[in-house]
Amino acid sequence: MLCMYADDTAILARNNNPNYIQLALNRYIKALEEWFVRWKIASNASKTEAIMFQKTTSYCNFPQLKINNELIPCSKQCKYLGVILDIRLTWKPHFLYVRKKFWAQARKLYPLLARNSKMDRETKFLIYTAYLRPVITYACPTWGYAAKSNLNILENLQNNIIRRITKATWYMSNSDIRNALKYPSLREFIKKLFTSFFNNLDNNDNPAIQEINKYLPDPTIKKPKNVLLLT
């Protein structure tokens, strides 16, 4: 598969043969150029990225794409709608980006969430739930099937904040703390969001959404909906 991004415009083509992908995308880009001219919209190849999602990181079969006779640069990862997509869709670059963004936001709230803060515990958890947890869970239906080792990058962010809020000592386990507080783990919360997301899809009356093939979670196949199988 290959995506081309220009600002917030995205084009997607899928085929096992890169030559067919190149043909389909260049044909569509040509039609898009004509539309840009008609509506007096300028396009910039240097601000456009192409990325091929595949199992390997090799560029040997990467299609050559052009816009306005300029070659579109290829990339191993790109940012689209706040989510970083890497060539193998491991989501690790996105999680590292989220971790950096999370701690930048947490530093602003440090006086409120610090161990020596006079604020009560309930208010601290409210601040975390309202301002910090959404940073972690943004777009989770997209990356929820990532490897456990990568998901742990985000889980550790929540564990760290909870230990700070509760003033936990080193010998207290994260699971014991959450159980005592009856606070869900990050994976449990993501599962709740997934359930709501897919239920809303099933009940949506949009014709385009209704045409999307429905499937049941399969533990042998990595698909985003598999997070519903987590226990």
Short mmCIF file of C-alpha atoms in Angstrom, two decimals:
data_model
loop_
_atom_site.label_atom_id
_atom_site.label_comp_id
_atom_site.label_asym_id
_atom_site.label_seq_id
_atom_site.Cartn_x
_atom_site.Cartn_y
_atom_site.Cartn_z
CA MET A 1 0.00 0.00 0.00
CA LEU A 2 1.08 3.56 -0.53
CA CYS A 3 -0.23 6.90 0.69
CA MET A 4 0.54 10.36 -0.62
CA TYR A 5 -0.02 13.31 1.66
CA ALA A 6 -0.23 16.97 0.68
CA ASP A 7 -1.29 19.15 3.60
CA ASP A 8 -4.41 17.28 4.79
CA THR A 9 -5.15 15.63 1.44
CA ALA A 10 -4.52 11.88 1.29
CA ILE A 11 -4.49 9.43 -1.60
CA LEU A 12 -4.37 5.69 -1.01
CA ALA A 13 -3.69 2.86 -3.44
CA ARG A 14 -3.31 -0.84 -2.59
CA ASN A 15 -1.84 -3.65 -4.65
CA ASN A 16 0.78 -6.37 -4.34
CA ASN A 17 2.50 -5.00 -7.45
CA PRO A 18 4.22 -1.60 -6.97
CA ASN A 19 3.89 -0.91 -10.70
CA TYR A 20 0.10 -0.93 -10.43
CA ILE A 21 0.33 1.38 -7.43
CA GLN A 22 2.50 3.80 -9.37
CA LEU A 23 0.13 3.75 -12.33
CA ALA A 24 -2.98 4.28 -10.22
CA LEU A 25 -1.53 7.08 -8.10
CA ASN A 26 0.05 8.98 -10.99
CA ARG A 27 -3.25 8.79 -12.87
CA TYR A 28 -5.10 10.16 -9.86
CA ILE A 29 -2.48 12.86 -9.23
CA LYS A 30 -2.87 13.99 -12.84
CA ALA A 31 -6.61 14.41 -12.34
CA LEU A 32 -5.92 16.19 -9.05
CA GLU A 33 -3.57 18.64 -10.76
CA GLU A 34 -6.33 19.60 -13.18
CA TRP A 35 -8.69 20.14 -10.24
CA PHE A 36 -6.09 22.33 -8.52
CA VAL A 37 -5.73 24.48 -11.65
CA ARG A 38 -9.48 24.86 -11.99
CA TRP A 39 -9.84 26.03 -8.39
CA LYS A 40 -6.57 28.00 -8.36
CA ILE A 41 -4.95 25.88 -5.64
CA ALA A 42 -1.17 25.61 -5.53
CA SER A 43 0.56 22.32 -4.75
CA ASN A 44 4.14 21.82 -3.55
CA ALA A 45 5.97 18.54 -4.14
CA SER A 46 8.54 19.34 -1.45
CA LYS A 47 5.75 19.49 1.15
CA THR A 48 4.23 16.24 -0.07
CA GLU A 49 5.32 12.81 1.15
CA ALA A 50 4.86 9.32 -0.20
CA ILE A 51 5.08 6.27 2.00
CA MET A 52 4.69 2.59 1.16
CA PHE A 53 3.39 0.33 3.90
CA GLN A 54 5.11 -3.02 3.66
CA LYS A 55 6.78 -5.72 5.74
CA THR A 56 10.31 -4.67 4.81
CA THR A 57 12.03 -1.29 5.02
CA SER A 58 13.57 -1.56 1.54
CA TYR A 59 12.95 1.14 -1.03
CA CYS A 60 13.91 -1.04 -3.99
CA ASN A 61 10.36 -1.22 -5.38
CA PHE A 62 9.17 2.22 -4.30
CA PRO A 63 7.02 3.77 -7.06
CA GLN A 64 8.14 7.02 -8.67
CA LEU A 65 5.44 9.63 -8.19
CA LYS A 66 5.36 13.15 -9.57
CA ILE A 67 3.21 16.21 -9.05
CA ASN A 68 3.64 19.17 -11.41
CA ASN A 69 6.54 17.23 -12.97
CA GLU A 70 8.37 17.25 -9.64
CA LEU A 71 9.32 14.01 -7.93
CA ILE A 72 7.49 13.40 -4.66
CA PRO A 73 9.99 12.46 -1.93
CA CYS A 74 9.50 9.09 -0.28
CA SER A 75 9.65 8.67 3.47
CA LYS A 76 9.92 5.90 6.04
CA GLN A 77 7.44 7.70 8.27
CA CYS A 78 5.09 10.65 8.03
CA LYS A 79 2.69 12.53 10.24
CA TYR A 80 -0.97 12.66 9.27
CA LEU A 81 -3.75 14.12 11.42
CA GLY A 82 -1.51 14.01 14.47
CA VAL A 83 -0.54 10.34 14.02
CA ILE A 84 2.91 9.22 12.89
CA LEU A 85 2.71 6.39 10.34
CA ASP A 86 5.85 4.30 9.88
CA ILE A 87 6.60 2.10 6.92
CA ARG A 88 5.85 -1.17 8.78
CA LEU A 89 3.04 0.25 10.93
CA THR A 90 4.73 -0.77 14.15
CA TRP A 91 3.56 2.57 15.64
CA LYS A 92 6.71 2.85 17.76
CA PRO A 93 7.69 6.25 16.26
CA HIS A 94 4.20 7.50 17.11
CA PHE A 95 4.43 6.22 20.69
CA LEU A 96 7.82 7.90 21.16
CA TYR A 97 6.31 11.12 19.82
CA VAL A 98 3.37 10.78 22.21
CA ARG A 99 5.73 10.16 25.14
CA LYS A 100 7.59 13.37 24.39
CA LYS A 101 4.35 15.30 24.00
CA PHE A 102 2.95 13.77 27.19
CA TRP A 103 5.88 14.80 29.37
CA ALA A 104 5.89 18.31 27.88
CA GLN A 105 2.27 18.64 28.99
CA ALA A 106 2.89 16.93 32.34
CA ARG A 107 5.69 19.37 33.21
CA LYS A 108 3.20 22.23 32.98
CA LEU A 109 1.01 20.45 35.52
CA TYR A 110 3.84 19.29 37.77
CA PRO A 111 3.07 21.74 40.64
CA LEU A 112 -0.42 20.23 40.83
CA LEU A 113 0.52 16.55 40.45
CA ALA A 114 3.80 16.49 42.39
CA ARG A 115 4.13 14.25 45.44
CA ASN A 116 4.37 17.27 47.75
CA SER A 117 1.32 18.99 46.22
CA LYS A 118 -1.39 19.93 48.71
CA MET A 119 -4.13 19.08 46.23
CA ASP A 120 -6.32 16.10 47.13
CA ARG A 121 -5.93 12.81 45.28
CA GLU A 122 -9.34 12.90 43.57
CA THR A 123 -8.61 16.26 41.97
CA LYS A 124 -5.20 15.06 40.81
CA PHE A 125 -6.79 12.07 39.08
CA LEU A 126 -9.37 14.37 37.51
CA ILE A 127 -6.57 16.51 36.06
CA TYR A 128 -4.80 13.43 34.70
CA THR A 129 -8.02 12.00 33.23
CA ALA A 130 -9.06 15.28 31.63
CA TYR A 131 -5.74 16.64 30.34
CA LEU A 132 -3.09 13.93 30.15
CA ARG A 133 -4.79 10.64 29.34
CA PRO A 134 -6.34 12.01 26.10
CA VAL A 135 -2.79 12.76 24.91
CA ILE A 136 -1.96 9.06 25.26
CA THR A 137 -5.17 7.59 23.83
CA TYR A 138 -5.61 9.90 20.83
CA ALA A 139 -6.51 7.86 17.71
CA CYS A 140 -6.16 4.56 19.62
CA PRO A 141 -8.56 2.68 17.26
CA THR A 142 -5.81 3.14 14.66
CA TRP A 143 -2.81 1.82 16.59
CA GLY A 144 -4.47 -0.49 19.13
CA TYR A 145 -3.11 -3.67 17.55
CA ALA A 146 0.53 -2.63 18.07
CA ALA A 147 2.92 -5.04 19.76
CA LYS A 148 2.67 -5.28 23.53
CA SER A 149 6.26 -4.08 23.91
CA ASN A 150 5.39 -0.88 22.05
CA LEU A 151 2.10 -0.38 23.89
CA ASN A 152 4.05 -0.61 27.14
CA ILE A 153 5.65 2.73 26.21
CA LEU A 154 2.26 4.36 26.76
CA GLU A 155 1.25 2.15 29.68
CA ASN A 156 4.38 3.25 31.55
CA LEU A 157 3.38 6.89 31.18
CA GLN A 158 0.13 6.29 33.05
CA ASN A 159 1.82 4.12 35.68
CA ASN A 160 4.38 6.82 36.36
CA ILE A 161 1.75 9.53 36.89
CA ILE A 162 -0.42 7.28 39.08
CA ARG A 163 2.55 6.44 41.31
CA ARG A 164 3.30 10.14 41.61
CA ILE A 165 -0.30 11.01 42.49
CA THR A 166 -0.61 8.26 45.10
CA LYS A 167 2.91 8.78 46.48
CA ALA A 168 3.53 5.06 46.00
CA THR A 169 6.73 3.51 47.32
CA TRP A 170 9.03 1.29 45.28
CA TYR A 171 7.65 -2.01 46.60
CA MET A 172 4.03 -1.27 45.57
CA SER A 173 3.14 -2.87 42.23
CA ASN A 174 1.28 -0.92 39.57
CA SER A 175 -1.52 -3.47 39.38
CA ASP A 176 -2.06 -3.39 43.18
CA ILE A 177 -2.28 0.40 43.11
CA ARG A 178 -4.84 0.39 40.29
CA ASN A 179 -6.90 -2.35 41.97
CA ALA A 180 -6.97 -0.45 45.26
CA LEU A 181 -8.11 2.71 43.47
CA LYS A 182 -10.40 0.82 41.07
CA TYR A 183 -8.73 2.70 38.24
CA PRO A 184 -8.48 0.91 34.86
CA SER A 185 -5.18 0.11 33.23
CA LEU A 186 -4.48 1.95 30.00
CA ARG A 187 -5.16 -1.20 27.98
CA GLU A 188 -8.53 -1.70 29.69
CA PHE A 189 -9.47 1.89 28.95
CA ILE A 190 -8.42 1.55 25.30
CA LYS A 191 -10.56 -1.58 25.06
CA LYS A 192 -13.54 0.46 26.29
CA LEU A 193 -12.88 3.12 23.65
CA PHE A 194 -12.59 0.43 20.98
CA THR A 195 -15.90 -1.11 21.96
CA SER A 196 -17.64 2.25 21.76
CA PHE A 197 -15.96 3.08 18.45
CA PHE A 198 -16.94 -0.13 16.68
CA ASN A 199 -20.45 -0.09 18.11
CA ASN A 200 -20.92 3.40 16.73
CA LEU A 201 -19.68 2.21 13.34
CA ASP A 202 -22.22 -0.62 13.32
CA ASN A 203 -25.04 1.79 14.18
CA ASN A 204 -23.98 4.59 11.84
CA ASP A 205 -26.41 5.33 9.01
CA ASN A 206 -23.76 6.85 6.72
CA PRO A 207 -23.91 4.85 3.42
CA ALA A 208 -20.12 4.94 2.98
CA ILE A 209 -19.59 3.52 6.46
CA GLN A 210 -22.27 0.88 5.96
CA GLU A 211 -20.39 -0.40 2.90
CA ILE A 212 -17.29 -1.17 4.96
CA ASN A 213 -16.93 -4.91 5.41
CA LYS A 214 -17.68 -6.06 8.94
CA TYR A 215 -15.54 -8.67 10.64
CA LEU A 216 -15.24 -10.39 13.99
CA PRO A 217 -12.04 -10.29 16.08
CA ASP A 218 -9.66 -13.07 15.12
CA PRO A 219 -6.79 -13.79 17.54
CA THR A 220 -4.67 -15.16 14.67
CA ILE A 221 -4.86 -11.97 12.60
CA LYS A 222 -3.50 -8.58 13.65
CA LYS A 223 -6.29 -6.11 13.14
CA PRO A 224 -7.20 -3.07 15.24
CA LYS A 225 -10.39 -4.74 16.45
CA ASN A 226 -8.32 -7.46 18.13
CA VAL A 227 -7.89 -5.25 21.17
CA LEU A 228 -11.44 -6.34 22.04
CA LEU A 229 -10.02 -9.80 22.75
CA LEU A 230 -7.60 -8.53 25.40
CA THR A 231 -8.25 -9.65 28.95
#
